[in-house]
Amino acid sequence: GENVEQHPSTLSVQEGDSAVIKCTYSDSASNYFPWYKQELGKRPQLIIDIRSNVGEKKDQRIAVTLNKTAKHFSLHITETQPEDSAVYFCAASRPSGSARQLTFGSGTQLTVLP
Amino acid sequence: NAGVTQTPKFRILKIGQSMTLQCTQDMNHNYMYWYRQDPGMGLKLIYYSVGAGITDKGEVPNGYNVSRSTTEDFPLRLELAAPSQTSVYFCASREPGQGYNEQFFGPGTRLTVL
């Protein structure tokens, strides 16, 4: 089955700096890669996603890049703010089957220091 | 819409006890999922359902059972609770279709087995 590895497990940045979180996946058939943000004690919420037919997607201060050949994708947050502090999870899924099961990475605890 | 709701929010069980975690969604989503999240880890899929009367195992189904008698409800049953089942449990749902639709998560149930 699919295996998703995520790095780093913790990341501290100064407010205003950029943060980059990287994930690799094992199943070359995976074609959908969402990113979720989970604040302490809260539910995961989708912040951005990318499909395999696209190399990059941007939404304001958040961007995701995908390298299908290398089987890795990254989350980029620019101009970080204290409210960006949270755990971020990457995920991957393959098209086979109708349920679109997600395999999650182990998460990155991002701390934005004021 | 209330979205995805879960009850209870917290529960402490003794080893060998059983319980049912409730999950309800009011978005008329066909697809529903149960995940567990261990401390410092990502979410692992326990069971999923693509519609009323249809369920299937995920990555970590042992020790759990599910049913799906209605579109709205997807309860998770723990039989003979074990300390290894101490975790936070999230239910999620999404619209059917191409598979690129967001999974919406419930607020979670924090379960401790002593």
Tab-separated table of C-alpha atoms in Angstrom:
chain	number	residue	atom	x	y	z
A	1	GLY	CA	0.000	0.000	0.000
A	2	GLU	CA	0.874	3.653	-0.017
A	3	ASN	CA	3.455	5.018	2.390
A	4	VAL	CA	3.857	8.736	3.021
A	5	GLU	CA	6.858	10.151	4.831
A	6	GLN	CA	6.892	13.721	6.101
A	7	HIS	CA	9.766	15.935	7.213
A	8	PRO	CA	10.609	17.668	9.405
A	9	SER	CA	8.600	16.550	12.409
A	10	THR	CA	9.059	19.940	14.065
A	11	LEU	CA	9.835	23.320	12.537
A	12	SER	CA	10.327	26.686	14.201
A	13	VAL	CA	10.525	29.875	12.193
A	14	GLN	CA	10.537	33.558	12.966
A	15	GLU	CA	7.423	35.514	12.112
A	16	GLY	CA	7.658	36.725	8.550
A	17	ASP	CA	10.013	33.961	7.431
A	18	SER	CA	9.048	31.121	5.115
A	19	ALA	CA	8.360	27.529	6.119
A	20	VAL	CA	8.737	24.458	3.947
A	21	ILE	CA	7.425	20.990	4.737
A	22	LYS	CA	8.286	18.046	2.523
A	23	CYS	CA	6.587	14.722	1.874
A	24	THR	CA	7.462	11.692	-0.192
A	25	TYR	CA	5.108	8.967	-1.319
A	26	SER	CA	5.699	5.445	-2.511
A	27	ASP	CA	2.824	4.603	-4.836
A	28	SER	CA	3.361	6.040	-8.308
A	29	ALA	CA	-0.381	5.625	-8.953
A	30	SER	CA	-1.245	8.261	-6.332
A	31	ASN	CA	-2.620	11.351	-8.010
A	32	TYR	CA	-4.173	13.523	-5.313
A	33	PHE	CA	-2.224	15.258	-2.546
A	34	PRO	CA	-4.051	17.337	0.059
A	35	TRP	CA	-2.563	19.228	2.981
A	36	TYR	CA	-4.401	19.540	6.286
A	37	LYS	CA	-3.837	21.936	9.164
A	38	GLN	CA	-4.692	20.850	12.691
A	39	GLU	CA	-4.679	23.343	15.516
A	40	LEU	CA	-4.251	22.060	19.039
A	41	GLY	CA	-7.283	20.051	20.121
A	42	LYS	CA	-9.110	20.752	16.878
A	43	ARG	CA	-10.071	18.766	13.825
A	44	PRO	CA	-7.909	18.618	10.674
A	45	GLN	CA	-8.934	21.106	8.009
A	46	LEU	CA	-7.957	21.153	4.368
A	47	ILE	CA	-5.794	24.132	3.440
A	48	ILE	CA	-4.680	23.251	-0.076
A	49	ASP	CA	-4.525	20.298	-2.412
A	50	ILE	CA	-2.929	19.415	-5.717
A	51	ARG	CA	-3.619	16.902	-8.434
A	52	SER	CA	-0.940	15.034	-10.299
A	53	ASN	CA	-1.584	16.846	-13.557
A	54	VAL	CA	-0.420	20.091	-11.958
A	55	GLY	CA	3.114	20.929	-10.802
A	56	GLU	CA	2.304	23.853	-8.541
A	57	LYS	CA	-0.679	25.486	-6.921
A	58	LYS	CA	-0.826	28.672	-4.922
A	59	ASP	CA	-3.393	30.213	-2.609
A	60	GLN	CA	-2.293	33.520	-1.102
A	61	ARG	CA	0.600	32.744	1.264
A	62	ILE	CA	0.376	28.985	0.770
A	63	ALA	CA	1.725	27.003	-2.147
A	64	VAL	CA	2.216	23.348	-2.905
A	65	THR	CA	4.637	21.867	-5.417
A	66	LEU	CA	4.614	18.358	-6.811
A	67	ASN	CA	7.410	16.388	-8.448
A	68	LYS	CA	5.853	13.223	-9.832
A	69	THR	CA	9.127	11.816	-11.085
A	70	ALA	CA	10.746	12.011	-7.669
A	71	LYS	CA	7.451	11.253	-5.912
A	72	HIS	CA	7.607	14.149	-3.531
A	73	PHE	CA	5.522	17.207	-2.800
A	74	SER	CA	6.059	20.194	-0.568
A	75	LEU	CA	4.081	22.828	1.288
A	76	HIS	CA	5.427	26.359	1.276
A	77	ILE	CA	4.130	29.035	3.637
A	78	THR	CA	5.449	32.545	3.081
A	79	GLU	CA	5.322	35.523	5.446
A	80	THR	CA	4.466	33.265	8.343
A	81	GLN	CA	2.261	34.570	11.127
A	82	PRO	CA	1.713	33.285	14.690
A	83	GLU	CA	-1.680	31.923	13.661
A	84	ASP	CA	0.095	29.588	11.241
A	85	SER	CA	1.359	27.657	14.268
A	86	ALA	CA	-0.243	24.211	14.072
A	87	VAL	CA	0.413	20.640	12.992
A	88	TYR	CA	0.405	20.171	9.238
A	89	PHE	CA	-0.296	16.826	7.597
A	90	CYS	CA	0.300	15.813	4.040
A	91	ALA	CA	-1.650	12.985	2.456
A	92	ALA	CA	-1.779	11.012	-0.755
A	93	SER	CA	-4.395	8.927	-2.485
A	94	ARG	CA	-4.707	6.864	-5.617
A	95	PRO	CA	-7.624	6.817	-8.001
A	96	SER	CA	-8.416	3.121	-7.823
A	97	GLY	CA	-11.617	2.387	-5.977
A	98	SER	CA	-14.324	4.874	-5.310
A	99	ALA	CA	-13.539	5.748	-1.708
A	100	ARG	CA	-10.362	7.737	-2.408
A	101	GLN	CA	-8.681	6.592	0.789
A	102	LEU	CA	-6.095	9.000	2.130
A	103	THR	CA	-2.733	7.920	3.522
A	104	PHE	CA	-1.368	10.570	5.871
A	105	GLY	CA	2.124	11.593	6.778
A	106	SER	CA	3.080	11.734	10.445
A	107	GLY	CA	2.733	15.493	10.707
A	108	THR	CA	4.907	18.575	11.191
A	109	GLN	CA	4.545	20.782	14.253
A	110	LEU	CA	5.114	24.311	12.960
A	111	THR	CA	5.829	27.021	15.513
A	112	VAL	CA	5.983	30.635	14.373
A	113	LEU	CA	7.923	32.710	16.861
A	114	PRO	CA	6.827	36.335	17.275
B	1	ASN	CA	-25.470	22.667	8.516
B	2	ALA	CA	-23.782	21.160	11.541
B	3	GLY	CA	-21.361	19.266	9.285
B	4	VAL	CA	-19.820	16.183	10.876
B	5	THR	CA	-20.608	15.671	14.545
B	6	GLN	CA	-19.200	13.099	16.946
B	7	THR	CA	-20.179	11.949	20.403
B	8	PRO	CA	-18.880	11.636	23.015
B	9	LYS	CA	-16.021	14.154	23.105
B	10	PHE	CA	-14.162	12.266	25.805
B	11	ARG	CA	-14.431	8.803	27.281
B	12	ILE	CA	-12.464	6.651	29.681
B	13	LEU	CA	-12.920	2.907	29.405
B	14	LYS	CA	-11.649	0.038	31.435
B	15	ILE	CA	-9.891	-2.839	29.710
B	16	GLY	CA	-12.440	-5.248	28.306
B	17	GLN	CA	-15.313	-2.780	28.188
B	18	SER	CA	-17.055	-1.943	24.959
B	19	MET	CA	-18.501	1.243	23.540
B	20	THR	CA	-19.822	2.858	20.405
B	21	LEU	CA	-18.486	6.099	19.007
B	22	GLN	CA	-21.180	7.993	17.178
B	23	CYS	CA	-20.708	9.940	13.951
B	24	THR	CA	-23.372	11.852	12.058
B	25	GLN	CA	-23.166	14.109	9.030
B	26	ASP	CA	-25.908	16.299	7.587
B	27	MET	CA	-24.298	17.042	4.229
B	28	ASN	CA	-25.781	14.009	2.468
B	29	HIS	CA	-22.301	12.628	1.825
B	30	ASN	CA	-22.146	9.050	0.683
B	31	TYR	CA	-18.559	8.479	1.714
B	32	MET	CA	-17.616	8.283	5.374
B	33	TYR	CA	-14.403	7.345	7.167
B	34	TRP	CA	-13.088	6.541	10.619
B	35	TYR	CA	-9.507	7.437	11.548
B	36	ARG	CA	-7.481	7.137	14.689
B	37	GLN	CA	-4.725	9.566	15.612
B	38	ASP	CA	-2.135	8.456	18.113
B	39	PRO	CA	-0.049	11.119	19.899
B	40	GLY	CA	2.443	12.751	17.559
B	41	MET	CA	1.297	10.662	14.637
B	42	GLY	CA	-0.766	11.034	11.521
B	43	LEU	CA	-4.231	9.694	10.962
B	44	LYS	CA	-4.689	6.024	10.165
B	45	LEU	CA	-7.798	4.734	8.440
B	46	ILE	CA	-9.812	2.198	10.436
B	47	TYR	CA	-12.914	1.649	8.306
B	48	TYR	CA	-14.728	3.430	5.541
B	49	SER	CA	-18.090	3.316	3.817
B	50	VAL	CA	-19.164	4.335	0.330
B	51	GLY	CA	-22.853	4.272	1.132
B	52	ALA	CA	-25.571	2.850	3.318
B	53	GLY	CA	-25.066	-0.876	3.776
B	54	ILE	CA	-21.502	-0.869	2.409
B	55	THR	CA	-18.426	-0.850	4.609
B	56	ASP	CA	-14.828	-1.913	4.173
B	57	LYS	CA	-11.655	-2.223	6.192
B	58	GLY	CA	-8.934	0.354	6.199
B	59	GLU	CA	-5.358	0.115	7.385
B	60	VAL	CA	-5.999	-0.696	11.090
B	61	PRO	CA	-9.402	-2.420	11.477
B	62	ASN	CA	-8.561	-4.984	14.169
B	63	GLY	CA	-10.577	-4.528	17.343
B	64	TYR	CA	-13.246	-2.396	15.675
B	65	ASN	CA	-16.513	-2.849	13.858
B	66	VAL	CA	-18.728	-0.473	11.923
B	67	SER	CA	-22.188	-0.355	10.448
B	68	ARG	CA	-23.902	1.993	8.025
B	69	SER	CA	-27.645	1.659	8.127
B	70	THR	CA	-28.313	5.249	6.997
B	71	THR	CA	-26.503	7.830	4.907
B	72	GLU	CA	-26.160	10.116	7.925
B	73	ASP	CA	-24.757	7.779	10.566
B	74	PHE	CA	-21.557	5.754	10.724
B	75	PRO	CA	-20.966	4.404	14.254
B	76	LEU	CA	-17.694	2.760	15.284
B	77	ARG	CA	-17.878	-0.075	17.778
B	78	LEU	CA	-15.056	-1.081	20.091
B	79	GLU	CA	-15.357	-4.534	21.565
B	80	LEU	CA	-13.106	-5.624	24.441
B	81	ALA	CA	-11.245	-2.317	24.719
B	82	ALA	CA	-7.457	-2.524	25.064
B	83	PRO	CA	-4.879	0.107	26.113
B	84	SER	CA	-3.595	0.101	22.515
B	85	GLN	CA	-6.901	1.662	21.484
B	86	THR	CA	-6.185	4.791	23.489
B	87	SER	CA	-6.286	7.447	20.802
B	88	VAL	CA	-8.235	10.308	19.302
B	89	TYR	CA	-10.841	9.106	16.835
B	90	PHE	CA	-11.965	11.234	13.922
B	91	CYS	CA	-14.868	10.632	11.630
B	92	ALA	CA	-14.885	12.234	8.177
B	93	SER	CA	-17.139	12.442	5.173
B	94	ARG	CA	-16.981	13.670	1.611
B	95	GLU	CA	-19.072	13.991	-1.504
B	96	PRO	CA	-18.848	11.227	-4.069
B	97	GLY	CA	-17.479	11.893	-7.512
B	98	GLN	CA	-14.027	12.115	-9.011
B	99	GLY	CA	-12.389	11.752	-5.639
B	100	TYR	CA	-10.838	15.173	-5.428
B	101	ASN	CA	-13.403	16.421	-2.993
B	102	GLU	CA	-12.391	17.523	0.472
B	103	GLN	CA	-12.868	15.199	3.407
B	104	PHE	CA	-14.628	17.044	6.214
B	105	PHE	CA	-13.665	15.956	9.687
B	106	GLY	CA	-15.661	15.803	12.888
B	107	PRO	CA	-14.319	17.302	16.140
B	108	GLY	CA	-12.971	13.972	17.384
B	109	THR	CA	-13.473	11.661	20.348
B	110	ARG	CA	-10.621	11.332	22.830
B	111	LEU	CA	-10.630	7.796	24.207
B	112	THR	CA	-8.507	6.500	27.057
B	113	VAL	CA	-8.432	2.814	27.940
B	114	LEU	CA	-7.074	2.024	31.402
